[in-house]
Structure formats: structure tokens, C-alpha cells
XYZ file of N, CA and C in Angstrom:
618
model
N -79.981 -11.267 -27.233
C -81.345 -11.530 -26.781
C -81.359 -11.569 -25.259
N -82.202 -10.813 -24.623
C -82.277 -10.743 -23.172
C -83.065 -11.910 -22.631
N -82.520 -12.599 -21.633
C -83.173 -13.741 -21.034
C -83.749 -13.356 -19.681
N -84.940 -13.861 -19.378
C -85.550 -13.633 -18.071
C -85.635 -14.963 -17.353
N -85.122 -15.029 -16.141
C -85.108 -16.253 -15.370
C -86.516 -16.647 -14.953
N -86.876 -17.895 -15.212
C -88.144 -18.421 -14.751
C -87.975 -19.010 -13.355
N -89.045 -19.093 -12.618
C -89.013 -19.753 -11.325
C -88.972 -21.255 -11.564
N -87.837 -21.880 -11.312
C -87.677 -23.303 -11.588
C -87.781 -24.168 -10.340
N -88.203 -23.601 -9.223
C -88.220 -24.350 -7.975
C -89.087 -25.593 -8.069
N -90.262 -25.469 -8.657
C -91.171 -26.598 -8.762
C -90.937 -27.410 -10.028
N -90.497 -26.759 -11.094
C -90.408 -27.430 -12.377
C -89.126 -28.209 -12.565
N -88.056 -27.855 -11.829
C -86.747 -28.425 -12.098
C -86.147 -28.999 -10.830
N -86.440 -30.269 -10.496
C -85.947 -30.843 -9.250
C -84.437 -31.009 -9.268
N -83.840 -30.892 -8.078
C -82.412 -31.071 -7.898
C -82.155 -32.471 -7.357
N -81.192 -33.161 -7.954
C -80.782 -34.462 -7.447
C -79.503 -34.280 -6.655
N -79.503 -34.693 -5.383
C -78.349 -34.507 -4.516
C -77.825 -35.872 -4.074
N -76.507 -36.072 -4.254
C -75.853 -37.299 -3.815
C -74.629 -36.873 -3.013
N -74.748 -36.843 -1.673
C -73.651 -36.328 -0.869
C -73.462 -34.855 -1.173
N -72.256 -34.503 -1.653
C -72.016 -33.113 -2.032
C -72.099 -32.940 -3.542
N -72.701 -33.908 -4.246
C -72.787 -33.864 -5.696
C -74.192 -33.475 -6.115
N -74.301 -32.585 -7.081
C -75.590 -32.033 -7.458
C -75.762 -32.046 -8.972
N -76.943 -32.471 -9.444
C -77.349 -32.286 -10.832
C -78.651 -31.520 -10.830
N -78.687 -30.407 -11.562
C -79.846 -29.511 -11.555
C -80.376 -29.328 -12.968
N -81.701 -29.452 -13.130
C -82.369 -29.097 -14.372
C -82.798 -27.636 -14.284
N -82.477 -26.866 -15.324
C -82.812 -25.447 -15.350
C -83.553 -25.134 -16.639
N -84.665 -24.403 -16.513
C -85.446 -23.979 -17.674
C -85.479 -22.461 -17.731
N -85.143 -21.910 -18.906
C -85.185 -20.469 -19.128
C -86.296 -20.142 -20.129
N -86.465 -18.860 -20.397
C -87.443 -18.445 -21.400
C -87.142 -19.078 -22.756
N -88.122 -19.036 -23.639
C -87.982 -19.491 -25.017
C -87.649 -20.978 -25.104
N -88.091 -21.753 -24.104
C -87.955 -23.215 -24.105
C -86.506 -23.677 -24.072
N -85.613 -22.843 -23.552
C -84.213 -23.232 -23.407
C -84.097 -24.162 -22.201
N -83.439 -25.301 -22.406
C -83.298 -26.298 -21.348
C -81.824 -26.563 -21.076
N -81.496 -26.746 -19.794
C -80.112 -27.023 -19.419
C -80.077 -28.019 -18.269
N -79.007 -28.783 -18.241
C -78.681 -29.639 -17.105
C -77.295 -29.247 -16.625
N -77.171 -29.069 -15.311
C -75.903 -28.662 -14.726
C -75.493 -29.692 -13.678
N -74.261 -30.118 -13.766
C -73.686 -31.014 -12.774
C -72.605 -30.260 -12.006
N -72.665 -30.293 -10.677
C -71.634 -29.712 -9.822
C -71.077 -30.803 -8.918
N -69.759 -30.933 -8.890
C -69.070 -32.005 -8.169
C -69.593 -33.380 -8.602
N -70.033 -33.445 -9.828
C -70.537 -34.688 -10.409
C -70.307 -34.569 -11.908
N -70.477 -35.649 -12.638
C -70.356 -35.588 -14.088
C -71.360 -36.542 -14.717
N -71.649 -36.389 -15.999
C -72.667 -37.222 -16.657
C -72.230 -38.655 -16.911
N -71.001 -39.004 -16.542
C -70.465 -40.354 -16.736
C -70.459 -40.746 -18.207
N -69.951 -39.833 -19.027
C -69.780 -40.092 -20.453
C -68.316 -40.453 -20.690
N -68.065 -41.685 -21.071
C -66.703 -42.166 -21.251
C -66.433 -42.353 -22.746
N -65.310 -41.796 -23.197
C -64.924 -42.016 -24.590
C -63.402 -42.117 -24.697
N -62.949 -42.757 -25.736
C -61.517 -42.934 -25.944
C -60.937 -41.692 -26.613
N -59.889 -41.145 -26.024
C -59.251 -39.960 -26.586
C -58.240 -40.370 -27.655
N -58.330 -39.737 -28.822
C -57.364 -39.964 -29.890
C -56.251 -38.929 -29.875
N -56.468 -37.843 -29.122
C -55.466 -36.788 -29.043
C -55.719 -35.962 -27.786
N -54.674 -35.269 -27.338
C -54.761 -34.380 -26.186
C -54.194 -33.022 -26.589
N -55.021 -31.976 -26.464
C -54.591 -30.617 -26.781
C -54.403 -29.860 -25.477
N -53.298 -29.112 -25.362
C -52.997 -28.383 -24.128
C -52.692 -26.923 -24.411
N -53.105 -26.061 -23.473
C -52.733 -24.653 -23.465
C -52.467 -24.251 -22.013
N -51.589 -23.278 -21.810
C -51.263 -22.813 -20.468
C -51.700 -21.376 -20.276
N -52.097 -21.049 -19.036
C -52.499 -19.685 -18.719
C -52.140 -19.405 -17.258
N -51.826 -18.145 -16.953
C -51.556 -17.743 -15.591
C -50.132 -18.044 -15.154
N -49.740 -17.425 -14.051
C -48.431 -17.673 -13.446
C -48.495 -17.228 -11.992
N -47.705 -17.871 -11.166
C -47.661 -17.517 -9.751
C -48.941 -17.806 -8.994
N -49.746 -18.732 -9.473
C -51.014 -19.054 -8.818
C -50.783 -19.989 -7.633
N -51.585 -19.828 -6.593
C -51.493 -20.692 -5.432
C -52.290 -21.974 -5.657
N -51.855 -23.028 -5.023
C -52.594 -24.290 -5.068
C -53.759 -24.235 -4.094
N -54.958 -24.588 -4.575
C -56.144 -24.669 -3.720
C -56.461 -26.140 -3.444
N -57.100 -26.396 -2.329
C -57.378 -27.770 -1.919
C -58.592 -28.334 -2.651
N -58.516 -29.594 -3.040
C -59.680 -30.320 -3.522
C -59.925 -30.253 -5.010
N -60.183 -31.422 -5.615
C -60.587 -31.481 -7.019
C -61.985 -30.888 -7.168
N -62.273 -30.403 -8.384
C -63.599 -29.878 -8.690
C -64.088 -30.491 -10.001
N -65.414 -30.638 -10.106
C -66.023 -31.099 -11.349
C -67.241 -30.254 -11.665
N -67.481 -30.031 -12.953
C -68.697 -29.346 -13.402
C -68.976 -29.754 -14.836
N -70.242 -29.750 -15.193
C -70.650 -30.069 -16.567
C -71.930 -29.323 -16.892
N -72.105 -29.038 -18.180
C -73.294 -28.346 -18.657
C -73.767 -28.974 -19.958
N -75.032 -29.313 -20.002
C -75.706 -29.740 -21.238
C -76.797 -28.722 -21.533
N -76.914 -28.287 -22.779
C -77.898 -27.248 -23.082
C -78.522 -27.467 -24.460
N -79.794 -27.125 -24.551
C -80.547 -27.163 -25.804
C -81.211 -25.804 -25.976
N -80.871 -25.086 -27.057
C -81.373 -23.736 -27.293
C -82.144 -23.700 -28.609
N -83.470 -23.602 -28.578
C -84.219 -23.423 -29.827
C -83.909 -22.067 -30.462
N -83.696 -22.052 -31.772
C -83.436 -20.819 -32.522
C -84.306 -20.858 -33.767
N -85.518 -20.307 -33.667
C -86.458 -20.399 -34.783
C -86.759 -21.860 -35.085
N -86.624 -22.277 -36.360
C -86.893 -23.672 -36.708
C -85.717 -24.596 -36.378
N -84.605 -24.032 -35.942
C -83.408 -24.811 -35.633
C -83.199 -24.885 -34.125
N -82.099 -25.490 -33.717
C -81.730 -25.529 -32.308
C -80.220 -25.714 -32.209
N -79.678 -25.321 -31.057
C -78.270 -25.515 -30.746
C -78.165 -26.505 -29.594
N -77.162 -27.388 -29.672
C -77.026 -28.412 -28.628
C -75.549 -28.698 -28.366
N -75.242 -28.969 -27.104
C -73.912 -29.429 -26.748
C -73.840 -29.812 -25.285
N -72.839 -30.605 -24.962
C -72.585 -31.004 -23.581
C -71.076 -31.043 -23.370
N -70.625 -30.435 -22.281
C -69.218 -30.462 -21.903
C -69.102 -30.620 -20.391
N -68.114 -31.387 -19.979
C -67.795 -31.498 -18.572
C -66.297 -31.445 -18.377
N -65.867 -30.930 -17.241
C -64.440 -30.786 -16.974
C -64.142 -31.073 -15.510
N -62.896 -31.434 -15.274
C -62.392 -31.658 -13.920
C -61.204 -30.747 -13.698
N -61.132 -30.143 -12.512
C -59.969 -29.338 -12.154
C -59.183 -30.066 -11.075
N -57.899 -30.314 -11.354
C -57.031 -31.062 -10.459
C -55.927 -30.128 -9.970
N -55.955 -29.702 -8.712
C -54.942 -28.764 -8.205
C -53.534 -29.373 -8.211
N -52.532 -28.528 -8.444
C -51.139 -28.942 -8.306
C -50.284 -27.723 -7.935
N -48.976 -27.938 -7.871
C -48.063 -26.876 -7.414
C -47.359 -26.176 -8.565
N -47.886 -26.244 -9.779
C -47.188 -25.703 -10.950
C -47.186 -24.174 -11.008
N -48.130 -23.535 -10.310
C -48.247 -22.080 -10.368
C -49.005 -21.568 -11.572
N -49.533 -22.461 -12.404
C -50.262 -22.077 -13.616
C -51.442 -23.022 -13.820
N -52.273 -22.693 -14.792
C -53.383 -23.575 -15.180
C -53.077 -24.145 -16.556
N -53.123 -25.456 -16.658
C -52.966 -26.139 -17.940
C -54.339 -26.640 -18.379
N -54.824 -26.126 -19.496
C -56.110 -26.553 -20.048
C -55.860 -27.734 -20.981
N -56.556 -28.827 -20.744
C -56.422 -30.029 -21.560
C -57.769 -30.385 -22.192
N -57.737 -30.726 -23.462
C -58.941 -31.143 -24.190
C -58.728 -32.557 -24.707
N -59.598 -33.475 -24.324
C -59.536 -34.841 -24.843
C -60.349 -34.906 -26.131
N -59.695 -35.191 -27.232
C -60.324 -35.221 -28.558
C -60.715 -36.655 -28.901
N -61.898 -36.807 -29.488
C -62.398 -38.134 -29.861
C -62.534 -38.248 -31.379
N -62.968 -39.410 -31.824
C -63.383 -39.577 -33.212
C -64.829 -39.106 -33.352
N -65.363 -39.195 -34.559
C -66.781 -38.878 -34.782
C -67.639 -40.144 -34.782
N -67.054 -41.263 -34.398
C -67.745 -42.551 -34.493
C -68.015 -43.166 -33.135
N -68.105 -42.340 -32.102
C -68.368 -42.868 -30.763
C -69.838 -43.284 -30.621
N -70.156 -43.874 -29.477
C -71.505 -44.395 -29.239
C -72.537 -43.279 -29.135
N -73.789 -43.606 -29.434
C -74.886 -42.662 -29.256
C -75.078 -42.373 -27.766
N -75.487 -41.122 -27.476
C -75.806 -40.733 -26.105
C -77.313 -40.546 -26.025
N -78.001 -41.605 -25.701
C -79.462 -41.612 -25.764
C -80.121 -40.893 -24.594
N -79.354 -40.555 -23.546
C -79.909 -39.842 -22.399
C -79.840 -38.330 -22.565
N -79.388 -37.847 -23.701
C -79.266 -36.403 -23.903
C -80.640 -35.750 -24.012
N -80.682 -34.440 -23.758
C -81.928 -33.693 -23.899
C -82.453 -33.801 -25.331
N -81.550 -33.656 -26.306
C -81.966 -33.675 -27.709
C -82.430 -35.061 -28.139
N -81.779 -36.119 -27.641
C -82.176 -37.478 -27.994
C -83.530 -37.837 -27.402
N -83.744 -37.441 -26.150
C -85.001 -37.765 -25.474
C -86.197 -37.112 -26.165
N -85.960 -35.975 -26.838
C -87.034 -35.292 -27.560
C -87.029 -35.628 -29.056
N -86.205 -36.588 -29.443
C -86.130 -37.057 -30.831
C -85.810 -35.919 -31.807
N -84.923 -35.015 -31.363
C -84.541 -33.886 -32.200
C -83.242 -34.122 -32.961
N -82.376 -34.964 -32.421
C -81.039 -35.078 -32.987
C -80.452 -36.439 -32.646
N -79.471 -36.847 -33.427
C -78.634 -37.990 -33.078
C -77.417 -37.441 -32.341
N -77.314 -37.774 -31.077
C -76.239 -37.247 -30.230
C -75.229 -38.354 -29.967
N -73.956 -38.011 -30.145
C -72.883 -38.972 -29.932
C -71.973 -38.520 -28.798
N -71.440 -39.491 -28.102
C -70.460 -39.242 -27.055
C -69.161 -38.760 -27.689
N -68.435 -37.889 -26.975
C -67.115 -37.471 -27.419
C -67.054 -36.026 -27.877
N -65.838 -35.602 -28.215
C -65.594 -34.246 -28.712
C -64.728 -34.349 -29.971
N -65.335 -34.282 -31.148
C -64.560 -34.360 -32.390
C -63.586 -33.193 -32.527
N -62.560 -33.398 -33.316
C -61.515 -32.376 -33.482
C -62.081 -31.053 -33.983
N -63.133 -31.088 -34.793
C -63.658 -29.845 -35.366
C -64.157 -28.874 -34.303
N -64.480 -29.376 -33.102
C -64.945 -28.498 -32.024
C -63.875 -28.217 -30.971
N -62.739 -28.889 -31.041
C -61.746 -28.807 -29.961
C -61.156 -27.406 -29.820
N -60.851 -26.740 -30.921
C -60.283 -25.393 -30.826
C -61.267 -24.405 -30.206
N -62.547 -24.597 -30.476
C -63.559 -23.717 -29.883
C -63.651 -23.913 -28.374
N -63.471 -25.146 -27.921
C -63.470 -25.400 -26.487
C -62.281 -24.702 -25.831
N -61.112 -24.794 -26.460
C -59.934 -24.082 -25.955
C -60.196 -22.580 -25.896
N -60.751 -22.023 -26.971
C -61.020 -20.582 -27.026
C -61.980 -20.159 -25.914
N -63.041 -20.926 -25.720
C -64.015 -20.583 -24.683
C -63.423 -20.663 -23.293
N -62.614 -21.696 -23.048
C -61.997 -21.846 -21.732
C -61.035 -20.697 -21.446
N -60.201 -20.353 -22.417
C -59.237 -19.271 -22.219
C -59.950 -17.930 -22.041
N -61.064 -17.745 -22.748
C -61.857 -16.521 -22.591
C -62.330 -16.360 -21.152
N -62.764 -17.465 -20.542
C -63.316 -17.410 -19.186
C -62.246 -17.397 -18.101
N -61.023 -17.783 -18.448
C -59.954 -17.817 -17.448
C -59.335 -16.433 -17.285
N -60.149 -15.513 -16.814
C -59.677 -14.163 -16.505
C -58.937 -14.201 -15.166
N -58.303 -13.107 -14.766
C -57.544 -13.119 -13.498
C -58.359 -13.583 -12.295
N -59.627 -13.178 -12.221
C -60.443 -13.588 -11.079
C -60.673 -15.093 -11.076
N -61.014 -15.667 -12.239
C -61.252 -17.110 -12.319
C -59.982 -17.889 -12.020
N -58.850 -17.410 -12.530
C -57.585 -18.082 -12.261
C -57.276 -18.083 -10.771
N -57.556 -16.974 -10.095
C -57.312 -16.891 -8.659
C -58.235 -17.823 -7.898
N -59.497 -17.880 -8.311
C -60.458 -18.768 -7.648
C -60.046 -20.231 -7.780
N -59.595 -20.627 -8.964
C -59.227 -22.025 -9.200
C -57.864 -22.352 -8.609
N -56.927 -21.425 -8.731
C -55.560 -21.713 -8.335
C -54.833 -22.503 -9.410
N -53.652 -22.989 -9.079
C -52.858 -23.709 -10.080
C -53.328 -25.155 -10.196
N -53.232 -25.696 -11.419
C -53.653 -27.067 -11.616
C -53.949 -27.379 -13.061
N -54.566 -28.526 -13.272
C -54.942 -28.995 -14.604
C -56.457 -28.896 -14.760
N -56.896 -28.230 -15.799
C -58.323 -28.123 -16.131
C -58.553 -29.017 -17.351
N -59.144 -30.172 -17.116
C -59.252 -31.200 -18.157
C -60.715 -31.383 -18.596
N -60.997 -31.078 -19.870
C -62.310 -31.347 -20.447
C -62.329 -32.802 -20.918
N -63.030 -33.643 -20.150
C -63.006 -35.082 -20.419
C -64.399 -35.691 -20.553
N -65.427 -34.844 -20.586
C -66.807 -35.298 -20.776
C -67.415 -34.460 -21.893
N -68.030 -35.090 -22.880
C -68.606 -34.316 -23.980
C -69.596 -35.161 -24.761
N -70.540 -34.459 -25.392
C -71.463 -35.069 -26.342
C -71.849 -34.006 -27.358
N -72.079 -34.419 -28.596
C -72.372 -33.480 -29.679
C -73.487 -34.038 -30.551
N -74.239 -33.128 -31.176
C -75.346 -33.522 -32.033
C -74.992 -33.385 -33.508
N -75.441 -34.301 -34.306
C -75.160 -34.248 -35.744
C -75.796 -33.032 -36.396
N -76.904 -32.545 -35.825
C -77.600 -31.388 -36.387
C -77.334 -30.125 -35.572
N -77.431 -30.209 -34.260
C -77.488 -29.012 -33.427
C -76.173 -28.446 -32.928
N -75.075 -29.183 -33.071
C -73.816 -28.695 -32.517
C -73.079 -27.787 -33.488
N -72.268 -26.884 -32.916
C -71.494 -25.934 -33.711
C -70.311 -25.471 -32.887
N -69.353 -24.833 -33.552
C -68.216 -24.274 -32.835
C -68.665 -23.211 -31.845
N -69.649 -22.412 -32.224
C -70.107 -21.338 -31.336
C -70.669 -21.884 -30.042
N -71.514 -22.904 -30.107
C -72.131 -23.404 -28.883
C -71.095 -24.058 -27.980
N -70.112 -24.740 -28.552
C -69.083 -25.350 -27.704
C -68.167 -24.295 -27.093
N -67.924 -23.211 -27.798
C -67.137 -22.121 -27.229
C -67.856 -21.531 -26.009
N -69.155 -21.332 -26.149
C -69.939 -20.751 -25.057
C -70.073 -21.707 -23.873
N -70.286 -22.984 -24.156
C -70.407 -23.958 -23.068
C -69.087 -24.080 -22.309
N -67.970 -24.096 -23.036
C -66.669 -24.212 -22.374
C -66.438 -23.052 -21.414
N -66.763 -21.836 -21.844
C -66.606 -20.671 -20.974
C -67.484 -20.792 -19.736
N -68.687 -21.309 -19.920
C -69.603 -21.456 -18.791
C -69.102 -22.496 -17.800
N -68.589 -23.611 -18.310
C -68.086 -24.669 -17.425
C -66.929 -24.157 -16.576
N -66.052 -23.346 -17.151
C -64.955 -22.769 -16.367
C -65.513 -21.946 -15.208
N -66.536 -21.144 -15.478
C -67.129 -20.332 -14.415
C -67.821 -21.195 -13.367
N -68.426 -22.294 -13.777
C -69.037 -23.206 -12.813
C -67.977 -23.840 -11.916
N -66.831 -24.168 -12.488
C -65.746 -24.731 -11.686
C -65.224 -23.730 -10.666
N -65.267 -22.452 -11.034
C -64.745 -21.401 -10.160
C -65.761 -20.949 -9.115
N -66.942 -21.548 -9.101
C -67.978 -21.156 -8.146
C -67.508 -21.315 -6.707
N -67.884 -20.371 -5.868
C -67.736 -20.547 -4.429
C -68.859 -21.429 -3.926
N -68.633 -22.097 -2.824
C -69.636 -23.024 -2.296
C -70.901 -22.332 -1.836
N -70.843 -21.012 -1.596
C -72.017 -20.303 -1.084
C -72.881 -19.700 -2.193
N -72.578 -20.003 -3.453
C -73.405 -19.500 -4.545
C -74.788 -20.144 -4.478
N -75.845 -19.346 -4.702
C -77.184 -19.898 -4.673
C -77.669 -20.200 -6.085
N -78.881 -20.726 -6.197
C -79.403 -21.159 -7.491
C -79.538 -20.001 -8.476
N -79.949 -18.837 -8.000
C -80.093 -17.686 -8.892
C -78.751 -17.288 -9.488
N -77.706 -17.271 -8.673
C -76.375 -16.929 -9.173
C -75.874 -17.955 -10.168
N -76.156 -19.221 -9.902
C -75.781 -20.287 -10.828
C -76.421 -20.072 -12.190
N -77.708 -19.762 -12.197
C -78.422 -19.556 -13.446
C -77.936 -18.303 -14.161
N -77.608 -17.264 -13.415
C -77.092 -16.044 -14.033
C -75.774 -16.309 -14.753
N -74.930 -17.169 -14.199
C -73.687 -17.521 -14.871
C -73.962 -18.222 -16.187
N -74.917 -19.131 -16.192
C -75.260 -19.844 -17.419
C -75.777 -18.869 -18.468
N -76.638 -17.959 -18.060
C -77.163 -16.969 -19.001
C -76.065 -16.086 -19.566
N -75.176 -15.607 -18.696
C -74.164 -14.638 -19.110
C -73.183 -15.210 -20.118
N -72.800 -16.475 -19.933
C -71.752 -17.032 -20.769
C -72.277 -17.841 -21.952
N -73.515 -18.299 -21.868
C -74.025 -19.170 -22.927
C -74.821 -18.427 -23.965
N -75.453 -17.293 -23.621
C -76.334 -16.606 -24.556
C -75.781 -15.273 -24.988
N -74.492 -15.201 -25.323
C -73.941 -13.946 -25.813
C -73.542 -14.074 -27.280
């Protein structure tokens, strides 16, 4: 389905805290997204397991930690898709990227500030249950192409922020969100709002 970018300048205010940004983005067909750059939604959950995968070799260490997160609600006919993921990239001298997924139980606290909760569409819980963890790994590895690996450099890419809906979440949506978050982490500082939105469209709606 082809998406056309709406003018969100007036409709979607940006919250700026120092160099930290949270942006509301609205696309066609009532698709809503929240993007955090150098910030996170402050969703804390206890990890019951840690899943790791490695990618790349001979990568240089880049300066500075990075953070990015994406929450999205996609109406699909009478249904909808929902998910939230956030990750931190921590540079090191390993020469490779280690992807880490923090897995939770399905009994974490409700996330009442979610897009889906605020519209009374779904019961959203904090955390990333095991049933979605492999999809997050798949999406992250898909997005870690040679260019993204070079942009990030060597380090740990840790998915440590997440929320899921009892009705709207699926393996597909978490795979797509994970790929998008990797691209957001790899953003250059000179990317503008249009480029940011194009990344969300390209990786989330395929």
C-alpha cells in the first residue's frame, strides 16, 4: 500500500529537551506514530531472559551512545496493528555489533500512555514477551545492512523498551518496528523531518 506523507508541521508538535526529541507523526489512513530520538519512553520492565545475535566484523568504534524508539498504530480495515520498541546503542571496541533483546513475561504492568490505550482500543502492557522476541531479532538483522553497520560502528544494540497490545500486536509488526528503530539509530544528525518520516514509511509499511 503506497503511503503519502501528510503535512504534520501544525498537527504534530515536537517536544525538545536539550538534544532529545519526541515527535508525533501522522500519515494517511489514520496511521499514528510517536518517535523518540536520543530519548526513550521510560518503560521499565524486568527481563526474564536475554537473547543475543552478532553481526558485522572489523567495524570502527563511533563516539557517543544513541537512543531511538517507535510506537505505531496502524488501522487495517476493522482491525489495527500496534507495537512499541526502543533501543540503545552503546559503542565499544569489539569490531562487531551485538544485538540484545530483553525478554519479559506477559504479566507486566499496563501502559496507559500508549496510543492504543488512550483511544480505548486495546489493553497495552509493558515489556516484550518471548513470542515476539525472535521477530525483533529478525527485523534488527534485516536492517543491519553494511551501510547501517558502518553508520553505527561496533557496539551493543540493546532493545530494552517495549510495549505490546493484547489485540493489536503481532510478530509482523514487531519485525517491522525493530527494523525501523535500527534505521533511526543510524540516522545522521542532519536528517530532516521528511527523511525521518520516509524511513518510518519504508520499513514499517512493507
